[in-house]
CSV table of C-alpha atoms (C1' of nucleotides) in Angstrom, one decimal:
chain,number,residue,atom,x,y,z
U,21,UNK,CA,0.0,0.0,0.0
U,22,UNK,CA,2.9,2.3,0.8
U,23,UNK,CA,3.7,1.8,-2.9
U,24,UNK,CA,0.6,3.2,-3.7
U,25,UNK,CA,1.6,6.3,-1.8
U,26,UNK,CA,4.8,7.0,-3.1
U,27,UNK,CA,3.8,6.7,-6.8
U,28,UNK,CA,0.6,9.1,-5.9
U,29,UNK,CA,2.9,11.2,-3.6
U,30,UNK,CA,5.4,11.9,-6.7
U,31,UNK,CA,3.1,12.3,-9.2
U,32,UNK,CA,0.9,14.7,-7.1
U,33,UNK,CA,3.8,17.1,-7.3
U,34,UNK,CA,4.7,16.6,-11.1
U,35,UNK,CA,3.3,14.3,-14.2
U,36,UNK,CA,5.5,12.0,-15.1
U,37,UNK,CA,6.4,8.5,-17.4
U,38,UNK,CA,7.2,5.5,-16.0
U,39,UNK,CA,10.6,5.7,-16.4
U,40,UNK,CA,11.1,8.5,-14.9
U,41,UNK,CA,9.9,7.9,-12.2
U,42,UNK,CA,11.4,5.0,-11.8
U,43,UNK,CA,14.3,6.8,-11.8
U,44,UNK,CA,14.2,9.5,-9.4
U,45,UNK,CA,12.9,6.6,-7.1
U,46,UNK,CA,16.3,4.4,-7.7
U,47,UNK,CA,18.6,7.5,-7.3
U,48,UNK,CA,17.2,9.8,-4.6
U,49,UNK,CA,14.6,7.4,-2.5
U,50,UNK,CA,17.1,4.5,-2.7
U,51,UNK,CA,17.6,5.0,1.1
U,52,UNK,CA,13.7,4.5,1.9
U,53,UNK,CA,12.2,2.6,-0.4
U,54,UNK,CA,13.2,-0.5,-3.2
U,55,UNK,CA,10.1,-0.3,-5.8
U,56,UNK,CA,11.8,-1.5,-8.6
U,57,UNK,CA,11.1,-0.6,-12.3
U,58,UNK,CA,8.8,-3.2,-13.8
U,59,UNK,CA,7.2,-2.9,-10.3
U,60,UNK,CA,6.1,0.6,-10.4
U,61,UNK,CA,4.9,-0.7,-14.2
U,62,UNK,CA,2.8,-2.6,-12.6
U,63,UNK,CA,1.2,-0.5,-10.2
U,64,UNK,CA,1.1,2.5,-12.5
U,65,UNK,CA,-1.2,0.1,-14.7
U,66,UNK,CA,-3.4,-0.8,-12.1
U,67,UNK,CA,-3.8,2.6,-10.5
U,68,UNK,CA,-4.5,3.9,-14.0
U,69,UNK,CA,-7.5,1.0,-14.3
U,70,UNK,CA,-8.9,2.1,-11.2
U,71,UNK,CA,-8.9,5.9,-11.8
U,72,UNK,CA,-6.6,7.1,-9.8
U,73,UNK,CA,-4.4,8.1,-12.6
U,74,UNK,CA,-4.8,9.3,-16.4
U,75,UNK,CA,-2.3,7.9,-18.9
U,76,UNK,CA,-1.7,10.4,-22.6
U,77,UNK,CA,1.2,9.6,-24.8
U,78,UNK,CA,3.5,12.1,-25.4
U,79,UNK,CA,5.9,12.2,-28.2
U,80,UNK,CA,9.7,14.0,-28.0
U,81,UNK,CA,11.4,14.7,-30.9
U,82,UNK,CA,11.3,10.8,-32.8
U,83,UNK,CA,12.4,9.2,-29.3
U,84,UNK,CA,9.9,6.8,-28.1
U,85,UNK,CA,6.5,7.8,-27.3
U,86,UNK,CA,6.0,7.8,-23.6
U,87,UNK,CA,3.0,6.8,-21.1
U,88,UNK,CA,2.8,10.2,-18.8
U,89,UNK,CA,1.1,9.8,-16.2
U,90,UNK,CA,-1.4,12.3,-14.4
U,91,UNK,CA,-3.2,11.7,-10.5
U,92,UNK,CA,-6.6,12.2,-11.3
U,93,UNK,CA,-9.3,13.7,-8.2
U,94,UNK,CA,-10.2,10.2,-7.0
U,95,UNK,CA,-6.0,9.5,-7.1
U,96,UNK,CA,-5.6,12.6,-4.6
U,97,UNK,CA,-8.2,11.7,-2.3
U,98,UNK,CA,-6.9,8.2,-2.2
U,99,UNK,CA,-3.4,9.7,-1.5
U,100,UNK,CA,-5.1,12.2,1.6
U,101,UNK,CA,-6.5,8.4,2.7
U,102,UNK,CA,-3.2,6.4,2.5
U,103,UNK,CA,-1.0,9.2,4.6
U,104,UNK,CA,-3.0,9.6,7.2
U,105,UNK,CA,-3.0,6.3,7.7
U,106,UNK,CA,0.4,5.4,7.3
U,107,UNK,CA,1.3,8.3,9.5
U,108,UNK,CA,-1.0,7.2,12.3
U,109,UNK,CA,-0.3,3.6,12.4
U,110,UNK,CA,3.6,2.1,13.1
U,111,UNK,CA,3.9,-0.6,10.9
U,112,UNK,CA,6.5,-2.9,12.4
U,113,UNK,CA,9.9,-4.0,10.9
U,114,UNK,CA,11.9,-7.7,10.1
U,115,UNK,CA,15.4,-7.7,10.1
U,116,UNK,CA,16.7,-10.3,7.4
U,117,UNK,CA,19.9,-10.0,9.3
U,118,UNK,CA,18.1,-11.1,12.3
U,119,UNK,CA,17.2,-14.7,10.8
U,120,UNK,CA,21.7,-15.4,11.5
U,121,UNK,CA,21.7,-13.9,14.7
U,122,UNK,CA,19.2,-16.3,15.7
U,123,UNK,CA,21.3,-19.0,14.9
U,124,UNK,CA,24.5,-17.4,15.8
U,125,UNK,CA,25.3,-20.3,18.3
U,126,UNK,CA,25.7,-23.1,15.3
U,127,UNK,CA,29.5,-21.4,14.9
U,128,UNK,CA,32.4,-20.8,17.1
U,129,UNK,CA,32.3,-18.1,19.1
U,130,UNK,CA,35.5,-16.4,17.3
U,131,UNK,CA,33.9,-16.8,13.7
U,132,UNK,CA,30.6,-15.3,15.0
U,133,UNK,CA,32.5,-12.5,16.3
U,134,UNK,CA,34.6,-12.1,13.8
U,135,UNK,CA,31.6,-12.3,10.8
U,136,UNK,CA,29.9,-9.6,13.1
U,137,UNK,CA,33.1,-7.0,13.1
U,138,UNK,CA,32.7,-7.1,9.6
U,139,UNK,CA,28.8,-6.3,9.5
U,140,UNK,CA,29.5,-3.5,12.2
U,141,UNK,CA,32.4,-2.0,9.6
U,142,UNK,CA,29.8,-2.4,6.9
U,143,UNK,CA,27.2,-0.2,8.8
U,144,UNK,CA,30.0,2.2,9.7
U,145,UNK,CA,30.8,2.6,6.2
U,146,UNK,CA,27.3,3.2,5.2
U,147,UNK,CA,27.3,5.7,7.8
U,148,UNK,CA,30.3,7.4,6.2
U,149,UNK,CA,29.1,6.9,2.6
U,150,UNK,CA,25.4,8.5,3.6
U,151,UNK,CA,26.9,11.2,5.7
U,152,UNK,CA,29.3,12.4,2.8
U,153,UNK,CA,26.3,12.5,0.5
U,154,UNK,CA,23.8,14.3,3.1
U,155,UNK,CA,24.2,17.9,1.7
U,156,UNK,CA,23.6,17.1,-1.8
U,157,UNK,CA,20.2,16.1,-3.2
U,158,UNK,CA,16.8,14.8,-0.9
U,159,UNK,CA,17.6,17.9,1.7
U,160,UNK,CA,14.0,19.7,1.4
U,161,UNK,CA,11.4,19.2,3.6
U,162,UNK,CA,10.2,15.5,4.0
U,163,UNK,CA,12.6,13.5,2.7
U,164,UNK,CA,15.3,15.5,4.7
U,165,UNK,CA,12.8,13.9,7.2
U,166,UNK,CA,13.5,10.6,5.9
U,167,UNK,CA,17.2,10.7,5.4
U,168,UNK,CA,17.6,11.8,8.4
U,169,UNK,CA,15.7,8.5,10.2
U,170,UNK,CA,17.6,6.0,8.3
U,171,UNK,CA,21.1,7.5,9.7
U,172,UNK,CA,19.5,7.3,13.0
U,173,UNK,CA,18.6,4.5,12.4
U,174,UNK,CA,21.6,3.2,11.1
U,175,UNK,CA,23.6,4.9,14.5
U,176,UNK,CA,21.3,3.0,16.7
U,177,UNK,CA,21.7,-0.3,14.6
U,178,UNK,CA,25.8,0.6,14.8
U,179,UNK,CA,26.0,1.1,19.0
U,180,UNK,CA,23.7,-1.7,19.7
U,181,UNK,CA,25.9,-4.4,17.3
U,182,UNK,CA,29.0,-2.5,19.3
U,183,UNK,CA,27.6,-3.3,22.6
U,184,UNK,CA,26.7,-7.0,21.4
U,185,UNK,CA,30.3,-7.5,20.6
U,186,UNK,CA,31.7,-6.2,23.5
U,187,UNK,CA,29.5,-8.6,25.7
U,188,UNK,CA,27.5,-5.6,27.3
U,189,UNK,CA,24.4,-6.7,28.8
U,190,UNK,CA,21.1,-6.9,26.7
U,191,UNK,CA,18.2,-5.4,26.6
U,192,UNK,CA,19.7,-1.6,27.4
U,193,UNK,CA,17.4,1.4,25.8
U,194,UNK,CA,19.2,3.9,23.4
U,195,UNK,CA,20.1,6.9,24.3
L,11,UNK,CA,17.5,-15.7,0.8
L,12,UNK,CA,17.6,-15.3,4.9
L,13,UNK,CA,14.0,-17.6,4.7
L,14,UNK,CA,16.0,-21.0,3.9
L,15,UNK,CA,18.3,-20.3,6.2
L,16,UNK,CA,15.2,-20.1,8.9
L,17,UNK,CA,13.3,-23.2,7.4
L,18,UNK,CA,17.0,-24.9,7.5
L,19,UNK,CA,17.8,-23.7,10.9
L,20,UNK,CA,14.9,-24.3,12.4
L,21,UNK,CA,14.4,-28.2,10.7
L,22,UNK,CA,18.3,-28.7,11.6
L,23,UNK,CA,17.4,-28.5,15.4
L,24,UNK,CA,14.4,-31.0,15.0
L,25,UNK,CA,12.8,-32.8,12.3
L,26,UNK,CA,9.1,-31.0,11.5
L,27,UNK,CA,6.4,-31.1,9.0
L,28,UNK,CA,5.1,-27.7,7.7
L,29,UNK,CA,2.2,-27.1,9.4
L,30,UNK,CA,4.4,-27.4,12.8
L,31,UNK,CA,7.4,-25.1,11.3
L,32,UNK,CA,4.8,-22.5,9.7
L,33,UNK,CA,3.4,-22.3,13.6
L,34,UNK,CA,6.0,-21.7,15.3
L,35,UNK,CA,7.6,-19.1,13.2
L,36,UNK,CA,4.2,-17.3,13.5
L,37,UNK,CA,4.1,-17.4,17.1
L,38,UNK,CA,7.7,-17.7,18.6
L,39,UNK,CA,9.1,-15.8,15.5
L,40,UNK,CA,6.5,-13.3,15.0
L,41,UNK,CA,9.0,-10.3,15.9
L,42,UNK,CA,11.8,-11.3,13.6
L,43,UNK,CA,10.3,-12.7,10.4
L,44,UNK,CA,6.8,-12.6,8.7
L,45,UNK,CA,7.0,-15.5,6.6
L,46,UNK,CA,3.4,-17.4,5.8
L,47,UNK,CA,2.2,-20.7,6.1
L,48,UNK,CA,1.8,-20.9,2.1
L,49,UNK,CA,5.3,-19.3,1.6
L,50,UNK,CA,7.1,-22.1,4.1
L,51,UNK,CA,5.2,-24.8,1.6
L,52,UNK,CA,6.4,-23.3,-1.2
L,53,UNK,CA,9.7,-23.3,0.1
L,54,UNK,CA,9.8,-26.6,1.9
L,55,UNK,CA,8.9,-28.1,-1.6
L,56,UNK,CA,11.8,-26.0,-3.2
L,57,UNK,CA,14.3,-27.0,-1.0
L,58,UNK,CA,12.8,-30.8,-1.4
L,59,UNK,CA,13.5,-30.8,-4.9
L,60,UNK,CA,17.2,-29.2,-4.3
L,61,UNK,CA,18.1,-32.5,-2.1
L,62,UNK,CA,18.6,-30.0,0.6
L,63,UNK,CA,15.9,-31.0,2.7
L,64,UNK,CA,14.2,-35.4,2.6
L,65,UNK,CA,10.8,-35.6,2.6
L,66,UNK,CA,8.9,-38.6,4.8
L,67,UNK,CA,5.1,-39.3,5.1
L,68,UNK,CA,4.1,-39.7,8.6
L,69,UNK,CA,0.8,-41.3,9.7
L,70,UNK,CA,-0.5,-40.1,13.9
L,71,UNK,CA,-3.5,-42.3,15.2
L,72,UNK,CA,-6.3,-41.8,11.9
L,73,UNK,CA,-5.1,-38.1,11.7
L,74,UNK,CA,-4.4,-37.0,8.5
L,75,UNK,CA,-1.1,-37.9,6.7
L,76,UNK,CA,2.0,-35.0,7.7
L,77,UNK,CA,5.1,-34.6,5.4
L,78,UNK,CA,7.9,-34.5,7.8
L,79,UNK,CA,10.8,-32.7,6.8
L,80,UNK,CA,14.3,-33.6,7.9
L,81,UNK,CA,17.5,-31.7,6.7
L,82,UNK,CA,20.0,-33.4,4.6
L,83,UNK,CA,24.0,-32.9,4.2
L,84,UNK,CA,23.3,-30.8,1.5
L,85,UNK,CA,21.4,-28.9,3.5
L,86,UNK,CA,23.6,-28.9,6.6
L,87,UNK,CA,26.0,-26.9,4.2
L,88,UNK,CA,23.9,-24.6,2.6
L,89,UNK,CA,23.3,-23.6,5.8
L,90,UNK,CA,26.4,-22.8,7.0
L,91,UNK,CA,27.0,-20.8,3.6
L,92,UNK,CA,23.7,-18.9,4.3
L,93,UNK,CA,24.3,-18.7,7.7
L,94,UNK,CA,28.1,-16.7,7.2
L,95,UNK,CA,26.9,-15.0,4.6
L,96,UNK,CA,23.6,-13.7,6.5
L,97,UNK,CA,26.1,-12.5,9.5
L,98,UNK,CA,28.9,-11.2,7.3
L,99,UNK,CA,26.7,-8.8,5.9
L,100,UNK,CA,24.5,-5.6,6.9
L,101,UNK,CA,21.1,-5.9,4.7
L,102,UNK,CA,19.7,-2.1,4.7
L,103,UNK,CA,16.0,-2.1,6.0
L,104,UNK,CA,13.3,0.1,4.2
L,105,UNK,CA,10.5,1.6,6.7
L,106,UNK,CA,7.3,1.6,4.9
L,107,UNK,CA,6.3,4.4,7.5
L,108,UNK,CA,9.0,6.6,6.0
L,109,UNK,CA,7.0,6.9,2.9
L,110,UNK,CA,4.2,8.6,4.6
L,111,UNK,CA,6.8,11.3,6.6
L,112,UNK,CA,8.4,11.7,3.2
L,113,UNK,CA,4.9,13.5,2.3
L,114,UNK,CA,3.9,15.2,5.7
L,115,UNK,CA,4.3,18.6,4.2
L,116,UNK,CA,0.7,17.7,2.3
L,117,UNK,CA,-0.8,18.2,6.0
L,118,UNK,CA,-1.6,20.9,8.2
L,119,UNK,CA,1.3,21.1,10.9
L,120,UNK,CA,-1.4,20.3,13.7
L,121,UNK,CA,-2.7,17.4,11.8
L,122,UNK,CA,0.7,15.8,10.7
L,123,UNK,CA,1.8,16.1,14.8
L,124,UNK,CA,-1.5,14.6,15.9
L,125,UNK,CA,-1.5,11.5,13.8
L,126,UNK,CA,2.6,11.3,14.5
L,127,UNK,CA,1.4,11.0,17.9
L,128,UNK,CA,-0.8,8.3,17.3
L,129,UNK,CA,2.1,6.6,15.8
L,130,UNK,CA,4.4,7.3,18.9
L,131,UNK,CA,1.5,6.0,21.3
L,132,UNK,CA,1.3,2.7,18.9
L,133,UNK,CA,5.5,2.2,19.5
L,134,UNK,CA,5.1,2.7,23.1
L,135,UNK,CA,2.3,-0.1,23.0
L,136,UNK,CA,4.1,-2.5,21.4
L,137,UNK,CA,7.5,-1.6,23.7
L,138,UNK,CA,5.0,-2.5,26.5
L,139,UNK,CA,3.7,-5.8,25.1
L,140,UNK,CA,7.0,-6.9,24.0
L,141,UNK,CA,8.5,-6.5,27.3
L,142,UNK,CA,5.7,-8.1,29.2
L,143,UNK,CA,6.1,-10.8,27.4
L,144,UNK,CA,9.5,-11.0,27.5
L,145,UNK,CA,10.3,-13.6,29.8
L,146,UNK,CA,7.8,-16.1,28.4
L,147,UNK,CA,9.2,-17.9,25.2
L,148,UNK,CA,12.0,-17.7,22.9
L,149,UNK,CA,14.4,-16.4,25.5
L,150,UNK,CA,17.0,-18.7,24.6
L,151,UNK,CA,20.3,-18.5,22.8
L,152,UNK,CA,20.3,-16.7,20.0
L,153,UNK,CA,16.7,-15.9,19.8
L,154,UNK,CA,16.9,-13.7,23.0
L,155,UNK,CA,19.5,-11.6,21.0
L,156,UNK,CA,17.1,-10.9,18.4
L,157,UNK,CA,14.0,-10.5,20.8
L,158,UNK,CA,16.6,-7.6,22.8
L,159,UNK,CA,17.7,-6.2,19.1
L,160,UNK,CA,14.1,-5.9,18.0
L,161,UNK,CA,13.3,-4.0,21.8
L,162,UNK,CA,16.4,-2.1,21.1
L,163,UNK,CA,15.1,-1.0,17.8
L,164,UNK,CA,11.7,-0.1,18.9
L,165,UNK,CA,13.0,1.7,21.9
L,166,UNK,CA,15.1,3.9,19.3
L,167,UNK,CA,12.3,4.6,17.1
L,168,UNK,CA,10.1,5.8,19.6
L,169,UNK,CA,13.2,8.0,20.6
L,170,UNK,CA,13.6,9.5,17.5
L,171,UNK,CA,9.7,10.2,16.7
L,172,UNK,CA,9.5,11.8,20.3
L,173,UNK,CA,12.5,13.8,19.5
L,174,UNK,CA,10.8,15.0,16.2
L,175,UNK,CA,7.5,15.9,18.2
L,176,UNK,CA,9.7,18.0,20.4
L,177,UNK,CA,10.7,19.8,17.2
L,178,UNK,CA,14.4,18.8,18.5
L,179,UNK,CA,17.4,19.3,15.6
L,180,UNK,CA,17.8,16.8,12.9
L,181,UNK,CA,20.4,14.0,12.6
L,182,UNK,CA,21.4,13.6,16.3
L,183,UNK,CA,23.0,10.1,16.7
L,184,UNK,CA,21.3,8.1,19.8
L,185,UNK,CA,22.8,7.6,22.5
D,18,DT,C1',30.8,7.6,-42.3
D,19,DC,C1',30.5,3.8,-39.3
D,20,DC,C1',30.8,1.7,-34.9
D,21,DT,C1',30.5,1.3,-30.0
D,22,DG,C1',28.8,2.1,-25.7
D,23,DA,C1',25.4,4.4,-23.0
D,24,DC,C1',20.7,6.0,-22.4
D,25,DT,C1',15.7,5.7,-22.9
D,26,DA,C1',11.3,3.4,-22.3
D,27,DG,C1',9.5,-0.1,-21.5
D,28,DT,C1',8.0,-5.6,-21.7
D,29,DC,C1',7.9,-10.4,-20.3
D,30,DA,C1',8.4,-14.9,-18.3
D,31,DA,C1',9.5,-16.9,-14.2
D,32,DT,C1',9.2,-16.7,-9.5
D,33,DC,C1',7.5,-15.4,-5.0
D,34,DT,C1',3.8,-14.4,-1.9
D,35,DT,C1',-0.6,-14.7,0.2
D,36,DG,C1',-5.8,-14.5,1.3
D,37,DA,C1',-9.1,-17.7,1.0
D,38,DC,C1',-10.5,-22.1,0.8
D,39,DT,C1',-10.9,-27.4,1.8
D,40,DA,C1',-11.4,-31.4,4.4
D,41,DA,C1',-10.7,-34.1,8.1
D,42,DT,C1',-10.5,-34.6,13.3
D,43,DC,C1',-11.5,-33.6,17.9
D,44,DA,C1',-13.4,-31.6,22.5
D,45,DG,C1',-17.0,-30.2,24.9
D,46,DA,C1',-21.9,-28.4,25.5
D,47,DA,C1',-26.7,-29.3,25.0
P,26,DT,C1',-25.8,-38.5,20.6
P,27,DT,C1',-25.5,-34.5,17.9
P,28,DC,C1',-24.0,-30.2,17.0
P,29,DT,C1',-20.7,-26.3,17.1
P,30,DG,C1',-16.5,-24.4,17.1
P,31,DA,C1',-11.6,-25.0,17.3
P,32,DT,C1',-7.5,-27.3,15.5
P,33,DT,C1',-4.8,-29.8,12.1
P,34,DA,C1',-2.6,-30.0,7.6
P,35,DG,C1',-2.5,-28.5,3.9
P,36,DT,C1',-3.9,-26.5,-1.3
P,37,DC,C1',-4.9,-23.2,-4.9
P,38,DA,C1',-5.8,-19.4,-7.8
P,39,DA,C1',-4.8,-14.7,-7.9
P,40,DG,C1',-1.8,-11.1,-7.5
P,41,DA,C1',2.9,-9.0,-6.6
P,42,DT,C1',7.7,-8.8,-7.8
P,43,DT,C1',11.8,-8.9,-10.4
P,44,DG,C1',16.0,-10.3,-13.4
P,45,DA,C1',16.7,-10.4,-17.9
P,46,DC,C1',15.6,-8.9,-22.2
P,47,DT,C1',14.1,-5.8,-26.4
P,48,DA,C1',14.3,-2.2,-29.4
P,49,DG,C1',15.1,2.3,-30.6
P,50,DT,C1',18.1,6.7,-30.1
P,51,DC,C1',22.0,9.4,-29.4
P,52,DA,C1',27.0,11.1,-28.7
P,53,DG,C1',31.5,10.8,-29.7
P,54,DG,C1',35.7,8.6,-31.5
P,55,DA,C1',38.2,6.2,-35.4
DNA sequence: TCCTGACTAGTCAATCTTGACTAATCAGAA
DNA sequence: TTCTGATTAGTCAAGATTGACTAGTCAGGA
């Protein structure tokens, strides 16, 4: 349903084509969402059969013709309906990296550890690699929002795999 | 990937037919993983016809026949291949809720903080029920780890969102 | 001019996932 | 005993998702 949203969300600020959209969603929403291409295709298709969307072809030069994409009345009110809701509930979270840690005990306890300093310097260096990038594109208004959960989110996943590797007792609250 | 390595995990610590695996990962694993009944079948299957997992047929009293599922040597090292791999690694989350926050600006300030609110009362909730519960199951070995990571986690999103309601700087790491 | 590699705009078959359903058994109440 | 509702053990068709592919366009170098 969230997929919903973001494909209403963009196109209630701009029309756009598929691909574009596809686009802007790998490059500057990588960090929040993974709707891939063929999946936002998909949805576009659907949402466009129920109204929430109009499709026109638009022609450039003798490039391909193009599928743009415009939210129609019923597609705003359905985007109103969707962000209230997905602002008032929490919906909660798996970790795939959970599903090893679960089974952490079937290996020695110096591989564990050592297979676990390497996902800790993988976080740090996403840290690094986000931070560097902060200033330069998603900074206005709600996806500054946005970025700015997922690196601290990305601290608190950082301190408590720290604390798990240097034996410190579970179940401690952040901050 | 990180679902064979639970079916394999699970089936390496006792021999089960689906119905038995799909219930406990719905009840014992419900914090960590949402894989469905239909899904584990689908996978069981899979994994069957990979020679990583044997099938049986198993007859209880004139209950109806069960497929027990036993893991093979195959299957033994796939998962200890999953298994490194899954801990080696840090798998970037996506928060479906971060969709909605990426378009808060479409609301009236006193709106957006109200249902926000609503969303910080639903993480405290489920902080509450988690930790009631926490002495009940699953507080062995490595599932206790992931049962205090998933606290951990909550306890940092509900930090975060309250630090947002306070209108507190961006970015602040926790803790 | 011709060729190569990259970009544009999408499609498609294969796979994964799930809500809804079936069909049998059992426990306990009426 | 008979009926009802819960539990057991799955199945299935429908829908969602994606890796791999197509087919045209364009820029720049040889």
């Amino acid at each position: 349903m969230h997929r919903e949203l973001l494909l209403l969300g963009l196109l209630r600020n701009e029309d756009m084509h598929g691909y574009r959209l596809a686009e802007f969603i790998a490059h500057d929403m990588a960090f929040c969402t993974d709707l891939k291409k063929p999946t936002a295709y998909h949805l576009l298709q659907k949402m466009a059969a129920d109204g929430l969307i109009d499709e026109s072809a638009e022609q450039e030069g003798n490039r391909p013709a193009r599928t743009v994409y415009r939210i129609t009345a019923a597609g705003e009110a359905r985007f109103q309906t969707l962000l209230r809701e997905n602002l008032r509930h929490y919906q909660s979270i798996h970790f795939a990296g959970d599903i090893g840690l679960a089974f952490i005990d079937a290996l020695p306890q110096d591989e564990a550890h050592d297979l676990l300093r390497q996902r800790h310097a993988a976080i740090t260096a996403e840290i690094e690699h986000l931070s560097s990038v902060a200033g330069q594109t998603h900074t206005d208004g709600g996806l500054a929002l946005v970025f700015d959960h997922y690196l601290y989110h990305l601290r608190s996943e950082s301190a408590w795999l720290a604390a798990v590797l240097n034996g410190e007792p579970r179940t401690s609250p952040p901050g």
